[in-house]
């Protein structure tokens, strides 16, 4: 958008000169993000795997549950990578490439749902603690410290092991445990923003606390929340794979990367490496993509690094 600003000239009176307005934080951040090659590489990895998960039926010729007995006149069980089965097959004759692609759906679904739950809980509790302070802040801060006192994996493992295994249980188990880091970030941001002039002006004009928090404060703290959520998605994917590896995650015959690694590791010593290697490589690429993208977003959205 361009605006006209007056320029005074003694000879020809007043002229108007067009001057561009400054870019917003998000537009400026996107420009800086595009200059970060590692961040764009991470965005590329995440985009490729997300598209593969969405269009899995179009890029895989088989079903993730389909079992083969013979392929090209040979035994299809634990068959090595070939033209028919790019990543080989498992002990049941299922195509590993197809199961890796469909496994991306489950990992991304759990990561997105758990992150959304943790962001909602963390933002609400962090904003309340930072805005009201006093005993409310003390109680929420104590609750955050309690969450941090327990090992993250053991906390989730206790919830998942006690309840019947399902995707919904995993969403809420990871989301309810993962909110503390986001709440701590939001609380610190709200403590610094609530003393600003525009917040004091809104309070002086009679705005209610709900409007002050959600209309004036939270829009200014979403940048670090987005960064923290992006970085946390890589950890959630690793956690889901670890739970499946231990047998407490997604149950067979659903395609899960962690469970595939667990089932294939006993055949590594016999030279049947593809059952474990390809799911592990997929986990590495997706986690690397989220970590690189999260680091790039942190640098791009930090106003202190604008220069």
XYZ file of C-alpha atoms in Angstrom:
307
model
C 0.000 0.000 0.000
C 1.270 3.462 -0.869
C 0.349 6.771 0.752
C 1.001 10.323 -0.351
C 2.989 12.616 1.931
C 3.246 16.368 1.295
C 6.600 17.839 0.292
C 6.901 21.653 0.580
C 8.583 23.496 -2.284
C 9.102 27.302 -2.218
C 8.869 27.599 -5.993
C 5.926 25.372 -6.920
C 3.953 25.170 -3.697
C 3.070 21.815 -2.151
C 3.817 18.582 -3.990
C 2.857 15.075 -2.973
C 5.446 12.335 -2.963
C 4.502 8.684 -2.723
C 6.235 6.714 -0.029
C 5.853 3.020 0.754
C 4.693 1.984 4.197
C 6.813 -0.350 6.306
C 6.218 -4.070 6.009
C 4.491 -6.040 8.764
C 6.387 -8.394 11.046
C 5.072 -11.439 9.165
C 5.938 -10.103 5.699
C 9.359 -9.060 6.918
C 9.840 -12.449 8.548
C 8.925 -14.289 5.338
C 11.503 -12.301 3.403
C 14.194 -13.158 5.944
C 13.070 -16.790 6.010
C 13.489 -17.085 2.246
C 17.096 -15.945 2.583
C 17.828 -18.789 5.016
C 18.792 -21.732 2.814
C 18.696 -24.283 5.624
C 15.222 -23.154 6.670
C 13.958 -23.406 3.091
C 15.479 -26.875 2.836
C 13.601 -27.837 5.994
C 10.394 -26.394 4.552
C 11.013 -28.441 1.392
C 11.414 -31.673 3.380
C 8.270 -31.041 5.404
C 6.279 -30.098 2.303
C 7.358 -33.203 0.392
C 6.404 -35.542 3.233
C 3.114 -33.743 3.889
C 2.162 -33.978 0.206
C 3.205 -37.638 0.147
C 0.952 -38.324 3.131
C -2.004 -36.490 1.595
C -1.716 -38.086 -1.849
C -0.573 -41.516 -0.634
C -3.189 -43.462 -2.671
C -1.966 -41.732 -5.846
C 1.768 -42.363 -5.417
C 1.662 -45.917 -4.061
C 0.425 -48.855 -6.174
C -0.488 -51.070 -3.213
C -2.452 -51.047 0.005
C -0.465 -50.836 3.271
C -2.240 -54.009 4.412
C -1.852 -55.996 1.181
C 0.281 -59.134 1.550
C 2.170 -60.701 -1.353
C 3.226 -64.340 -1.620
C 5.113 -64.272 -4.897
C 6.693 -61.440 -6.877
C 8.275 -62.174 -10.255
C 8.319 -65.875 -9.418
C 10.202 -65.341 -6.136
C 9.193 -65.416 -2.498
C 7.794 -61.996 -1.565
C 8.608 -62.294 2.125
C 11.527 -60.046 3.085
C 12.260 -59.425 -0.594
C 15.028 -56.836 -1.172
C 14.333 -53.490 -2.900
C 13.384 -54.017 -6.541
C 11.450 -52.420 -9.382
C 8.181 -53.872 -8.063
C 8.870 -53.022 -4.405
C 11.124 -49.971 -4.155
C 11.847 -50.382 -0.436
C 11.474 -54.169 -0.386
C 8.913 -56.134 1.625
C 8.563 -57.246 5.245
C 8.144 -60.728 6.709
C 4.436 -60.645 5.820
C 5.046 -59.725 2.182
C 3.785 -56.137 2.566
C 5.318 -53.354 0.502
C 7.524 -51.248 2.800
C 7.447 -48.171 0.538
C 3.651 -48.100 0.789
C 3.717 -48.537 4.555
C 6.337 -45.785 4.966
C 4.194 -43.355 2.948
C 1.032 -44.208 4.874
C 3.004 -44.097 8.116
C 3.693 -40.420 7.414
C -0.040 -39.827 7.730
C -0.147 -41.218 11.251
C 2.997 -39.398 12.417
C 1.854 -36.036 11.027
C -1.681 -36.533 12.311
C -0.441 -37.192 15.847
C 2.054 -34.314 15.666
C -0.526 -31.786 14.439
C -3.309 -32.823 16.824
C -1.018 -32.992 19.871
C 0.589 -29.649 19.023
C -2.816 -28.001 18.657
C -3.924 -29.300 22.061
C -0.697 -28.219 23.760
C -0.813 -24.768 22.110
C -4.400 -24.133 23.231
C -3.695 -25.190 26.822
C -0.307 -23.477 26.999
C -1.473 -20.179 25.511
C -4.524 -19.913 27.774
C -2.729 -20.817 31.010
C 0.380 -18.800 30.152
C -1.669 -15.722 29.305
C -3.720 -15.973 32.502
C -0.605 -16.423 34.639
C 1.253 -13.528 33.061
C -1.675 -11.111 33.023
C -3.145 -11.621 36.502
C 0.008 -12.516 38.453
C -0.233 -13.050 42.200
C -1.604 -16.360 43.446
C -2.894 -17.304 40.002
C 0.591 -16.940 38.587
C 2.085 -18.856 41.517
C -0.289 -21.798 41.035
C 0.201 -22.059 37.261
C 3.965 -21.669 37.623
C 3.953 -24.432 40.243
C 1.971 -26.632 37.836
C 4.506 -25.947 35.065
C 7.348 -26.922 37.392
C 5.541 -30.147 38.279
C 5.283 -31.047 34.586
C 8.974 -30.307 34.063
C 9.928 -32.352 37.138
C 8.841 -35.614 35.499
C 10.641 -37.135 32.496
C 8.536 -36.349 29.451
C 8.657 -39.860 27.957
C 7.787 -41.585 31.246
C 4.870 -39.227 31.853
C 3.323 -39.952 28.443
C 4.170 -43.639 28.740
C 2.304 -43.880 32.053
C -0.828 -42.341 30.526
C -0.734 -44.433 27.340
C 0.030 -47.681 29.197
C -2.853 -47.192 31.639
C -5.501 -46.389 29.012
C -6.511 -48.557 26.027
C -4.307 -47.839 22.978
C -5.824 -45.541 20.354
C -4.879 -42.481 18.309
C -7.200 -40.257 20.343
C -5.511 -41.280 23.592
C -2.108 -40.463 22.078
C -3.323 -37.023 20.947
C -4.454 -36.002 24.400
C -1.659 -37.770 26.303
C 1.071 -35.939 24.381
C -0.874 -32.672 24.235
C -1.598 -32.588 27.979
C 2.054 -33.172 28.831
C 3.615 -30.912 26.177
C 1.860 -27.633 27.055
C 4.224 -26.534 29.825
C 6.989 -25.214 27.543
C 4.529 -23.111 25.533
C 2.881 -21.806 28.716
C 6.247 -20.674 30.063
C 7.051 -18.845 26.809
C 3.644 -17.133 26.706
C 3.805 -16.156 30.372
C 7.162 -14.423 29.898
C 5.928 -12.554 26.820
C 2.717 -11.432 28.512
C 4.624 -10.153 31.546
C 6.622 -7.828 29.297
C 3.760 -6.757 27.023
C 1.101 -5.993 29.641
C 3.098 -2.948 30.783
C 3.104 -1.385 27.306
C 1.233 1.844 26.625
C -1.366 0.346 24.254
C -2.399 -2.238 26.880
C -2.677 0.417 29.583
C -4.728 2.549 27.176
C -7.130 -0.339 26.514
C -7.579 -0.913 30.245
C -8.115 2.816 30.841
C -10.843 2.857 28.181
C -12.725 0.165 30.085
C -11.909 -2.896 27.997
C -12.593 -6.184 29.740
C -9.774 -8.519 30.674
C -10.853 -11.088 28.079
C -10.667 -8.504 25.300
C -7.357 -7.101 26.509
C -5.762 -10.546 26.610
C -7.108 -11.993 23.358
C -7.387 -8.821 21.304
C -4.349 -6.785 22.332
C -1.798 -9.080 24.005
C -1.964 -12.535 22.396
C -1.539 -11.324 18.777
C 1.828 -9.925 19.862
C 3.060 -13.210 21.372
C 2.098 -15.595 18.559
C 5.475 -15.415 16.815
C 7.406 -17.238 19.604
C 4.468 -19.634 20.020
C 4.647 -20.613 16.345
C 8.397 -21.130 16.623
C 8.042 -23.266 19.751
C 5.238 -25.320 18.203
C 7.246 -25.968 15.036
C 10.304 -27.065 16.985
C 8.130 -29.241 19.224
C 6.598 -31.167 16.337
C 9.912 -32.884 15.647
C 10.070 -34.024 19.276
C 6.483 -35.308 19.126
C 7.247 -37.366 16.020
C 10.250 -38.886 17.796
C 8.087 -39.561 20.858
C 5.392 -41.287 18.806
C 8.012 -43.439 17.100
C 9.514 -44.317 20.478
C 6.147 -45.306 21.936
C 5.380 -47.465 18.890
C 8.840 -49.003 19.143
C 8.076 -50.006 22.733
C 4.651 -51.349 21.745
C 2.552 -48.609 23.412
C 1.866 -46.505 20.339
C -0.067 -47.223 17.167
C -1.060 -50.875 17.138
C -0.570 -53.245 14.190
C -1.518 -53.668 11.412
C -1.555 -49.855 11.164
C 1.651 -48.603 9.503
C 3.806 -46.936 12.147
C 7.436 -46.000 11.604
C 8.485 -46.874 15.145
C 6.796 -50.281 15.065
C 8.364 -51.049 11.676
C 11.812 -50.296 13.091
C 11.124 -52.542 16.072
C 9.959 -55.429 13.884
C 12.816 -55.100 11.413
C 15.718 -54.722 13.835
C 15.876 -58.483 14.509
C 16.672 -59.065 10.828
C 19.481 -56.509 10.575
C 22.152 -59.046 11.452
C 20.946 -61.344 8.672
C 21.331 -58.645 6.008
C 17.622 -57.728 5.792
C 18.303 -54.076 6.510
C 15.537 -52.402 4.499
C 12.678 -53.118 6.927
C 14.229 -50.864 9.594
C 16.404 -48.483 7.572
C 13.746 -46.862 5.376
C 11.296 -46.007 8.217
C 14.230 -44.688 10.250
C 15.342 -42.554 7.311
C 11.796 -41.151 6.984
C 11.780 -40.198 10.688
C 15.168 -38.525 10.314
C 14.073 -36.477 7.287
C 10.805 -35.289 8.846
C 12.360 -34.381 12.211
C 15.268 -32.654 10.454
C 12.807 -30.674 8.337
C 10.831 -29.421 11.351
C 14.000 -28.553 13.283
C 15.538 -26.591 10.404
C 12.238 -24.825 9.738
C 11.783 -24.006 13.428
C 15.304 -22.569 13.703
C 14.694 -20.496 10.582
C 11.380 -19.177 11.922
C 13.047 -18.237 15.208
C 15.652 -16.182 13.364
C 13.156 -14.675 10.924
C 10.528 -13.612 13.478
C 12.942 -12.213 16.060
C 12.914 -8.390 15.671
C 16.348 -8.195 17.298
C 17.821 -10.046 14.305
C 16.197 -7.793 11.723
C 19.510 -6.299 10.657
